[in-house]
mmCIF file of C-alpha atoms in Angstrom:
data_model
loop_
_atom_site.group_PDB
_atom_site.id
_atom_site.type_symbol
_atom_site.label_atom_id
_atom_site.label_comp_id
_atom_site.label_asym_id
_atom_site.label_seq_id
_atom_site.Cartn_x
_atom_site.Cartn_y
_atom_site.Cartn_z
ATOM 1 C CA MET A 970 95.530 43.489 380.790
ATOM 2 C CA ARG A 971 97.575 43.492 383.990
ATOM 3 C CA CYS A 972 96.594 42.170 387.399
ATOM 4 C CA PRO A 973 94.692 44.982 389.144
ATOM 5 C CA LEU A 974 96.267 44.425 392.564
ATOM 6 C CA LEU A 975 98.682 47.348 392.108
ATOM 7 C CA VAL A 976 95.798 49.622 391.154
ATOM 8 C CA ILE A 977 93.743 48.466 394.129
ATOM 9 C CA SER A 978 96.629 48.954 396.539
ATOM 10 C CA LEU A 979 97.067 52.506 395.266
ATOM 11 C CA LEU A 980 93.364 53.284 395.343
ATOM 12 C CA SER A 981 92.997 52.007 398.892
ATOM 13 C CA CYS A 982 95.158 54.849 400.186
ATOM 14 C CA LEU A 983 93.424 57.652 398.306
ATOM 15 C CA ALA A 984 90.882 58.331 401.030
ATOM 16 C CA ALA A 985 93.685 59.526 403.297
ATOM 17 C CA ARG A 986 96.195 60.973 400.829
ATOM 18 C CA PRO A 987 96.698 64.738 401.219
ATOM 19 C CA ALA A 988 97.311 66.712 398.050
ATOM 20 C CA PRO A 989 98.820 70.169 397.588
ATOM 21 C CA ALA A 990 96.630 73.111 396.706
ATOM 22 C CA GLN A 991 96.247 73.548 392.955
ATOM 23 C CA GLN A 992 95.049 76.316 390.696
ATOM 24 C CA GLY A 993 92.860 74.216 388.452
ATOM 25 C CA PRO A 994 93.001 71.453 385.821
ATOM 26 C CA THR A 995 96.418 70.688 384.370
ATOM 27 C CA ARG A 996 97.560 68.617 381.435
ATOM 28 C CA LYS A 997 99.786 65.702 382.402
ATOM 29 C CA PRO A 998 102.148 64.006 379.931
ATOM 30 C CA GLY A 999 101.155 60.645 378.559
ATOM 31 C CA ALA A 1000 103.171 58.077 376.624
ATOM 32 C CA ARG A 1001 106.351 59.566 375.099
ATOM 33 C CA GLY A 1002 105.552 62.918 376.673
ATOM 34 C CA GLN A 1003 102.385 63.501 374.654
ATOM 35 C CA PRO A 1004 99.506 65.153 376.547
ATOM 36 C CA VAL A 1005 96.535 62.866 377.084
ATOM 37 C CA CYS A 1006 94.184 65.318 378.775
ATOM 38 C CA ASP A 1007 92.083 67.171 376.197
ATOM 39 C CA GLU A 1008 91.286 70.432 378.010
ATOM 40 C CA ALA A 1009 88.416 71.398 375.730
ATOM 41 C CA GLN A 1010 86.741 68.027 376.136
ATOM 42 C CA SER A 1011 87.432 67.706 379.852
ATOM 43 C CA LYS A 1012 85.852 71.097 380.585
ATOM 44 C CA GLN A 1013 82.549 70.243 378.903
ATOM 45 C CA PRO A 1014 79.628 69.935 381.347
ATOM 46 C CA PHE A 1015 77.944 66.566 381.690
ATOM 47 C CA PRO A 1016 74.773 66.313 379.558
ATOM 48 C CA LEU A 1017 72.278 65.819 382.405
ATOM 49 C CA ALA A 1018 69.540 67.525 380.411
ATOM 50 C CA SER A 1019 69.462 64.533 378.040
ATOM 51 C CA MET A 1020 69.468 61.933 380.828
ATOM 52 C CA LYS A 1021 66.744 59.304 380.560
ATOM 53 C CA LEU A 1022 65.252 58.463 383.942
ATOM 54 C CA PRO A 1023 64.608 54.842 384.888
ATOM 55 C CA PRO A 1024 61.121 53.977 386.216
ATOM 56 C CA LEU A 1025 60.523 55.651 389.581
ATOM 57 C CA PRO A 1026 58.999 53.350 392.232
ATOM 58 C CA ASP A 1027 56.152 54.746 394.299
ATOM 59 C CA LEU A 1028 56.894 56.088 397.759
ATOM 60 C CA PRO A 1029 56.629 53.106 400.126
ATOM 61 C CA ALA A 1030 54.797 53.152 403.428
ATOM 62 C CA LEU A 1031 57.242 54.802 405.802
ATOM 63 C CA THR A 1032 58.104 53.227 409.134
ATOM 64 C CA ARG A 1033 58.378 55.294 412.292
ATOM 65 C CA ARG A 1034 61.815 54.835 413.852
ATOM 66 C CA ASP A 1035 62.469 54.876 417.589
ATOM 67 C CA ASP A 1036 63.752 58.441 417.269
ATOM 68 C CA GLY A 1037 60.438 59.569 415.753
ATOM 69 C CA VAL A 1038 61.703 59.960 412.183
ATOM 70 C CA PHE A 1039 59.781 58.221 409.387
ATOM 71 C CA PHE A 1040 61.893 56.149 407.013
ATOM 72 C CA GLY A 1041 61.542 54.103 403.842
ATOM 73 C CA GLU A 1042 63.771 52.551 401.179
ATOM 74 C CA VAL A 1043 63.241 52.093 397.461
ATOM 75 C CA GLU A 1044 65.276 50.274 394.814
ATOM 76 C CA VAL A 1045 65.701 51.860 391.416
ATOM 77 C CA LYS A 1046 66.324 49.639 388.384
ATOM 78 C CA TRP A 1047 68.788 51.227 386.000
ATOM 79 C CA PRO A 1048 69.656 49.423 382.740
ATOM 80 C CA ARG A 1049 73.166 49.115 384.194
ATOM 81 C CA GLY A 1050 72.067 47.792 387.622
ATOM 82 C CA THR A 1051 70.207 48.605 390.830
ATOM 83 C CA SER A 1052 70.698 51.426 393.317
ATOM 84 C CA LYS A 1053 68.880 52.513 396.469
ATOM 85 C CA LEU A 1054 67.249 55.640 397.808
ATOM 86 C CA TRP A 1055 66.588 56.246 401.496
ATOM 87 C CA ILE A 1056 63.702 58.585 402.283
ATOM 88 C CA TYR A 1057 63.312 60.314 405.653
ATOM 89 C CA LEU A 1058 60.420 62.543 406.724
ATOM 90 C CA PRO A 1059 60.081 64.344 410.071
ATOM 91 C CA ASP A 1060 56.484 63.104 410.443
ATOM 92 C CA SER A 1061 53.802 61.352 408.426
ATOM 93 C CA ASP A 1062 51.261 64.184 408.149
ATOM 94 C CA ASN A 1063 53.165 66.796 406.169
ATOM 95 C CA LEU A 1064 51.190 69.224 404.046
ATOM 96 C CA PRO A 1065 51.917 69.198 400.301
ATOM 97 C CA LYS A 1066 55.042 71.153 399.357
ATOM 98 C CA SER A 1067 55.665 72.140 402.971
ATOM 99 C CA LEU A 1068 59.108 70.645 403.616
ATOM 100 C CA PRO A 1069 62.576 71.742 402.620
ATOM 101 C CA CYS A 1070 64.654 68.791 401.445
ATOM 102 C CA VAL A 1071 68.316 67.770 401.498
ATOM 103 C CA LEU A 1072 69.796 65.322 398.985
ATOM 104 C CA VAL A 1073 72.740 63.458 400.539
ATOM 105 C CA PRO A 1074 75.171 61.089 398.740
ATOM 106 C CA PRO A 1075 77.363 58.727 400.813
ATOM 107 C CA ALA A 1076 80.944 59.687 401.645
ATOM 108 C CA GLY A 1077 83.927 57.362 401.539
ATOM 109 C CA SER A 1078 84.491 56.927 397.805
ATOM 110 C CA ASN A 1079 88.002 57.168 396.364
ATOM 111 C CA LEU A 1080 86.481 59.124 393.444
ATOM 112 C CA LEU A 1081 87.162 56.335 390.955
ATOM 113 C CA PHE A 1082 84.302 54.098 392.078
ATOM 114 C CA GLY A 1083 80.838 54.660 393.515
ATOM 115 C CA MET A 1084 79.594 54.224 397.078
ATOM 116 C CA ASP A 1085 76.661 52.430 398.665
ATOM 117 C CA LEU A 1086 74.583 53.442 401.681
ATOM 118 C CA GLY A 1087 75.267 51.980 405.115
ATOM 119 C CA ASP A 1088 74.019 52.458 408.657
ATOM 120 C CA GLY A 1089 77.005 54.661 409.445
ATOM 121 C CA ASP A 1090 75.655 57.244 406.990
ATOM 122 C CA ARG A 1091 72.595 57.942 409.130
ATOM 123 C CA ASP A 1092 74.562 60.298 411.367
ATOM 124 C CA GLU A 1093 74.660 62.619 408.347
ATOM 125 C CA HIS A 1094 70.956 62.196 407.560
ATOM 126 C CA LEU A 1095 69.080 62.370 410.841
ATOM 127 C CA PRO A 1096 70.174 65.874 411.994
ATOM 128 C CA TYR A 1097 68.454 67.456 408.978
ATOM 129 C CA CYS A 1098 65.278 65.459 409.460
ATOM 130 C CA LYS A 1099 65.111 66.278 413.171
ATOM 131 C CA GLN A 1100 65.177 69.960 412.189
ATOM 132 C CA GLY A 1101 62.187 69.622 409.868
ATOM 133 C CA PHE A 1102 63.837 68.696 406.565
ATOM 134 C CA ALA A 1103 62.954 65.791 404.329
ATOM 135 C CA VAL A 1104 66.072 63.827 403.376
ATOM 136 C CA ILE A 1105 66.688 61.775 400.239
ATOM 137 C CA ALA A 1106 69.928 59.808 400.561
ATOM 138 C CA PHE A 1107 71.129 58.100 397.409
ATOM 139 C CA GLU A 1108 73.760 55.596 396.380
ATOM 140 C CA ILE A 1109 76.477 56.335 393.838
ATOM 141 C CA GLU A 1110 76.740 53.616 391.208
ATOM 142 C CA GLY A 1111 79.950 51.771 390.475
ATOM 143 C CA VAL A 1112 80.733 50.381 393.931
ATOM 144 C CA MET A 1113 83.849 48.192 394.011
ATOM 145 C CA PRO A 1114 83.210 45.282 396.429
ATOM 146 C CA VAL A 1115 86.351 43.795 397.960
ATOM 147 C CA GLU A 1116 85.460 40.337 396.689
ATOM 148 C CA ASP A 1117 85.427 41.643 393.099
ATOM 149 C CA GLN A 1118 88.859 43.276 393.178
ATOM 150 C CA GLN A 1119 90.697 40.198 391.927
ATOM 151 C CA SER A 1120 90.215 40.647 388.197
ATOM 152 C CA ASP A 1121 90.791 43.453 385.716
ATOM 153 C CA ALA A 1122 87.370 42.850 384.183
ATOM 154 C CA ASN A 1123 85.573 43.511 387.472
ATOM 155 C CA VAL A 1124 87.603 46.602 388.293
ATOM 156 C CA LEU A 1125 87.177 48.158 384.860
ATOM 157 C CA ARG A 1126 83.463 47.246 384.755
ATOM 158 C CA GLN A 1127 82.771 49.179 387.959
ATOM 159 C CA MET A 1128 84.917 52.093 386.852
ATOM 160 C CA ARG A 1129 82.910 52.131 383.637
ATOM 161 C CA ARG A 1130 79.647 52.185 385.585
ATOM 162 C CA PHE A 1131 80.910 55.117 387.669
ATOM 163 C CA LEU A 1132 81.798 56.900 384.438
ATOM 164 C CA ASP A 1133 78.427 56.025 382.882
ATOM 165 C CA CYS A 1134 76.575 57.546 385.858
ATOM 166 C CA GLU A 1135 78.689 60.681 385.279
ATOM 167 C CA ALA A 1136 80.582 60.527 388.593
ATOM 168 C CA GLY A 1137 77.273 60.150 390.439
ATOM 169 C CA LEU A 1138 75.538 63.100 388.781
ATOM 170 C CA GLN A 1139 72.851 60.866 387.304
ATOM 171 C CA ASP A 1140 72.198 59.393 390.749
ATOM 172 C CA ALA A 1141 71.886 62.896 392.189
ATOM 173 C CA ARG A 1142 69.467 63.897 389.404
ATOM 174 C CA LEU A 1143 67.459 60.733 390.070
ATOM 175 C CA ALA A 1144 67.182 61.647 393.766
ATOM 176 C CA LEU A 1145 65.981 65.138 392.849
ATOM 177 C CA GLU A 1146 63.407 63.881 390.350
ATOM 178 C CA TYR A 1147 62.189 61.261 392.820
ATOM 179 C CA ALA A 1148 61.734 63.942 395.466
ATOM 180 C CA LEU A 1149 59.721 66.092 393.065
ATOM 181 C CA ALA A 1150 57.617 63.285 391.590
ATOM 182 C CA LYS A 1151 57.026 60.921 394.492
ATOM 183 C CA VAL A 1152 57.257 62.867 397.771
ATOM 184 C CA PRO A 1153 54.442 65.444 397.699
ATOM 185 C CA ALA A 1154 55.450 66.998 401.027
ATOM 186 C CA ILE A 1155 58.680 68.391 399.522
ATOM 187 C CA ASP A 1156 58.798 72.038 398.465
ATOM 188 C CA PRO A 1157 60.452 72.088 394.997
ATOM 189 C CA LYS A 1158 61.842 75.575 395.644
ATOM 190 C CA ARG A 1159 63.703 74.569 398.819
ATOM 191 C CA ILE A 1160 65.882 71.613 397.799
ATOM 192 C CA PHE A 1161 69.523 71.436 398.843
ATOM 193 C CA CYS A 1162 72.380 69.016 398.261
ATOM 194 C CA ALA A 1163 74.954 68.283 400.973
ATOM 195 C CA GLY A 1164 77.926 65.967 401.296
ATOM 196 C CA HIS A 1165 81.149 65.248 403.159
ATOM 197 C CA SER A 1166 84.569 64.684 401.567
ATOM 198 C CA SER A 1167 84.061 62.735 398.289
ATOM 199 C CA ALA A 1168 80.308 63.272 398.704
ATOM 200 C CA GLY A 1169 81.008 66.992 399.045
ATOM 201 C CA THR A 1170 82.763 66.752 395.694
ATOM 202 C CA LEU A 1171 79.600 65.328 394.139
ATOM 203 C CA ALA A 1172 77.389 67.895 395.895
ATOM 204 C CA LEU A 1173 79.430 70.743 394.389
ATOM 205 C CA LEU A 1174 79.520 69.077 390.977
ATOM 206 C CA PHE A 1175 75.733 68.708 391.114
ATOM 207 C CA ALA A 1176 75.355 72.368 392.069
ATOM 208 C CA ALA A 1177 77.281 73.226 388.898
ATOM 209 C CA HIS A 1178 74.895 71.138 386.774
ATOM 210 C CA GLU A 1179 71.491 71.536 388.475
ATOM 211 C CA PRO A 1180 70.099 75.094 388.590
ATOM 212 C CA ARG A 1181 67.024 74.127 390.616
ATOM 213 C CA LEU A 1182 68.970 73.694 393.869
ATOM 214 C CA ARG A 1183 68.313 76.311 396.543
ATOM 215 C CA GLY A 1184 71.818 75.791 397.903
ATOM 216 C CA CYS A 1185 74.670 73.351 398.410
ATOM 217 C CA ALA A 1186 76.670 72.440 401.527
ATOM 218 C CA ALA A 1187 80.093 70.796 401.170
ATOM 219 C CA PHE A 1188 82.106 69.599 404.153
ATOM 220 C CA ALA A 1189 85.858 69.134 403.460
ATOM 221 C CA PRO A 1190 85.224 68.575 399.731
ATOM 222 C CA ILE A 1191 87.844 67.513 397.189
ATOM 223 C CA ALA A 1192 87.594 70.236 394.570
ATOM 224 C CA ASP A 1193 90.254 68.959 392.149
ATOM 225 C CA VAL A 1194 89.867 65.214 391.600
ATOM 226 C CA GLU A 1195 92.735 64.736 389.172
ATOM 227 C CA GLN A 1196 95.243 66.208 391.598
ATOM 228 C CA ARG A 1197 93.972 63.775 394.246
ATOM 229 C CA ILE A 1198 94.938 60.706 392.229
ATOM 230 C CA PRO A 1199 98.595 59.609 392.484
ATOM 231 C CA ASP A 1200 100.378 59.963 389.150
ATOM 232 C CA ASP A 1201 101.421 56.303 388.974
ATOM 233 C CA ALA A 1202 97.843 55.135 389.536
ATOM 234 C CA GLU A 1203 96.553 57.620 386.989
ATOM 235 C CA GLN A 1204 99.057 56.520 384.362
ATOM 236 C CA GLN A 1205 98.159 52.859 384.816
ATOM 237 C CA ILE A 1206 94.426 53.582 384.676
ATOM 238 C CA GLU A 1207 94.868 55.633 381.501
ATOM 239 C CA GLN A 1208 96.641 52.747 379.804
ATOM 240 C CA ASP A 1209 93.709 50.396 380.445
ATOM 241 C CA PHE A 1210 90.955 53.023 380.203
ATOM 242 C CA ALA A 1211 91.854 55.586 377.552
ATOM 243 C CA GLY A 1212 90.335 58.985 378.229
ATOM 244 C CA TYR A 1213 89.935 58.523 381.962
ATOM 245 C CA ARG A 1214 92.100 61.558 382.694
ATOM 246 C CA ASN A 1215 89.583 63.674 380.831
ATOM 247 C CA PHE A 1216 86.895 62.203 383.065
ATOM 248 C CA LEU A 1217 88.864 63.017 386.241
ATOM 249 C CA VAL A 1218 89.159 66.657 385.222
ATOM 250 C CA ARG A 1219 85.556 66.787 384.047
ATOM 251 C CA GLY A 1220 84.423 65.329 387.373
ATOM 252 C CA SER A 1221 86.149 68.054 389.397
ATOM 253 C CA PRO A 1222 84.058 70.913 390.833
ATOM 254 C CA VAL A 1223 86.905 73.360 390.149
ATOM 255 C CA THR A 1224 86.524 72.667 386.414
ATOM 256 C CA HIS A 1225 82.904 73.895 386.425
ATOM 257 C CA LEU A 1226 83.244 76.661 388.987
ATOM 258 C CA ALA A 1227 81.803 79.267 386.603
ATOM 259 C CA ARG A 1228 78.579 77.252 386.256
ATOM 260 C CA ILE A 1229 77.722 77.341 389.970
ATOM 261 C CA THR A 1230 74.849 79.726 390.633
ATOM 262 C CA ALA A 1231 73.373 78.432 393.910
ATOM 263 C CA PRO A 1232 74.598 79.776 397.266
ATOM 264 C CA LEU A 1233 77.286 77.581 398.811
ATOM 265 C CA PHE A 1234 78.208 76.625 402.366
ATOM 266 C CA VAL A 1235 81.723 75.212 402.747
ATOM 267 C CA PHE A 1236 83.081 73.802 406.003
ATOM 268 C CA ALA A 1237 86.510 72.490 407.008
ATOM 269 C CA ALA A 1238 88.717 71.801 410.020
ATOM 270 C CA GLU A 1239 92.101 73.471 409.930
ATOM 271 C CA ASP A 1240 93.845 70.246 411.039
ATOM 272 C CA ASP A 1241 92.128 67.977 408.494
ATOM 273 C CA SER A 1242 94.617 65.181 407.713
ATOM 274 C CA ASN A 1243 92.648 63.899 404.707
ATOM 275 C CA VAL A 1244 91.709 66.981 402.664
ATOM 276 C CA PRO A 1245 94.299 69.707 403.326
ATOM 277 C CA PHE A 1246 92.758 72.861 404.736
ATOM 278 C CA ALA A 1247 94.872 74.905 402.305
ATOM 279 C CA ASP A 1248 93.123 73.203 399.376
ATOM 280 C CA THR A 1249 89.669 74.051 400.718
ATOM 281 C CA LYS A 1250 90.688 77.619 401.482
ATOM 282 C CA THR A 1251 92.118 78.039 397.978
ATOM 283 C CA PHE A 1252 88.898 76.730 396.438
ATOM 284 C CA VAL A 1253 86.803 79.161 398.501
ATOM 285 C CA GLU A 1254 89.076 82.018 397.441
ATOM 286 C CA ARG A 1255 88.534 81.074 393.811
ATOM 287 C CA LEU A 1256 84.769 81.002 394.374
ATOM 288 C CA ARG A 1257 84.852 84.463 395.899
ATOM 289 C CA LYS A 1258 87.070 85.790 393.133
ATOM 290 C CA ALA A 1259 84.456 84.505 390.674
ATOM 291 C CA ARG A 1260 81.816 86.403 392.697
ATOM 292 C CA LYS A 1261 80.017 83.282 393.879
ATOM 293 C CA THR A 1262 77.888 83.428 397.025
ATOM 294 C CA VAL A 1263 79.748 81.312 399.572
ATOM 295 C CA GLU A 1264 79.848 81.063 403.356
ATOM 296 C CA PHE A 1265 83.059 79.499 404.654
ATOM 297 C CA ASP A 1266 82.978 78.215 408.227
ATOM 298 C CA THR A 1267 85.924 76.559 409.948
ATOM 299 C CA VAL A 1268 87.015 75.016 413.225
ATOM 300 C CA PRO A 1269 90.649 74.792 414.396
ATOM 301 C CA THR A 1270 90.777 71.096 415.337
ATOM 302 C CA GLY A 1271 88.969 67.764 415.072
ATOM 303 C CA ASP A 1272 90.437 66.308 411.857
ATOM 304 C CA HIS A 1273 88.366 65.102 408.905
ATOM 305 C CA TYR A 1274 85.072 63.660 410.143
ATOM 306 C CA GLN A 1275 83.933 64.609 413.645
ATOM 307 C CA PRO A 1276 83.881 68.394 413.150
ATOM 308 C CA MET A 1277 81.392 67.869 410.322
ATOM 309 C CA ILE A 1278 79.067 66.039 412.730
ATOM 310 C CA ASP A 1279 79.584 68.313 415.736
ATOM 311 C CA SER A 1280 79.728 71.716 414.037
ATOM 312 C CA GLY A 1281 79.459 71.535 410.260
ATOM 313 C CA ILE A 1282 75.993 70.046 409.871
ATOM 314 C CA PRO A 1283 74.396 72.187 412.619
ATOM 315 C CA GLN A 1284 75.864 75.319 411.009
ATOM 316 C CA ALA A 1285 74.731 74.176 407.559
ATOM 317 C CA ILE A 1286 71.206 73.577 408.854
ATOM 318 C CA ALA A 1287 71.066 77.121 410.246
ATOM 319 C CA TRP A 1288 72.364 78.429 406.902
ATOM 320 C CA MET A 1289 69.729 76.447 404.984
ATOM 321 C CA GLN A 1290 66.957 77.629 407.302
ATOM 322 C CA ALA A 1291 68.021 81.231 406.728
ATOM 323 C CA LEU A 1292 67.895 80.712 402.948
ATOM 324 C CA CYS A 1293 64.477 79.063 403.241
ATOM 325 C CA ALA A 1294 63.218 82.053 405.195
ATOM 326 C CA LYS A 1295 64.256 84.288 402.296
ATOM 327 C CA GLY A 1296 62.103 82.292 399.880
ATOM 328 C CA ALA A 1297 63.031 81.217 396.361
ATOM 329 C CA ARG A 1298 66.262 82.264 394.693
ATOM 330 C CA PRO A 1299 65.957 85.591 392.888
ATOM 331 C CA ASP A 1300 66.949 84.019 389.562
ATOM 332 C CA ALA A 1301 64.525 81.091 390.118
ATOM 333 C CA PRO A 1302 66.146 78.946 387.382
ATOM 334 C CA LYS A 1303 64.280 76.216 385.628
ATOM 335 C CA LYS A 1304 65.390 72.704 384.774
ATOM 336 C CA GLN A 1305 68.112 72.708 382.101
#
């Protein structure tokens, strides 16, 4: 094994590395020009239906915050480690099955590791709750702490955990099942998933694997993960982690576009310096060509983050409220 410092230096720039628009998964040459991306395997959906849930802790007593929102935290014990859920409710006296709910993963991942929750994430949670939604925010397993980046074993262990949680899909499913089992105020027919940037990637991927969602909102999402990763980083990872290219393609929303059935809301700023606007526009065009229900809202300026806070989330909330007013989805799918 080589020292991982080169890999880490490459990965550290991924969060701000623009990529050209692409038309879908491609096969890249491996050693001696042989393809290493098995298209048939990489296009298989993740087997969430066979996922075994860890024990679900009871809903804790929620604490009223200064802004009036009720909040609580739970730790979930997976066989592979611990992750957290943050639960927000607009008040403490909700009637059973009265609240729409938004599941929100944390942004900021480089799409090779997971992401934990931090206080900075609350700006993406509180607007929904203040408009009458319950919010379940969840961590994505496989976080790569800076202090652990000095050995190959640590780096590959956390990459393996991210792979084992299926690019965060198992964490998203956990959040959904927790909402249904432990938060009686949540209406099971009005559950959404929403995320920004890398979290938008996971939100879209979850929408392709979870038919019970009422809708999905993605702000500046990365639709094609493999094309986001620099070739030199990808080649080095593949040498130490055979089959990871398949995982990158499999973890891309564009790979599973045909499986998306829920209505989508996509938002982007035209001057986004992180996720090129052309990429997002191309993805939306592909969705529309596939006859998916998608609303695409844009703003001309603001770059990657602030437009999501100022315009994207408020517009998504209005979109979700309109869907809630229409009732359940006509197809009303059941759990896979």
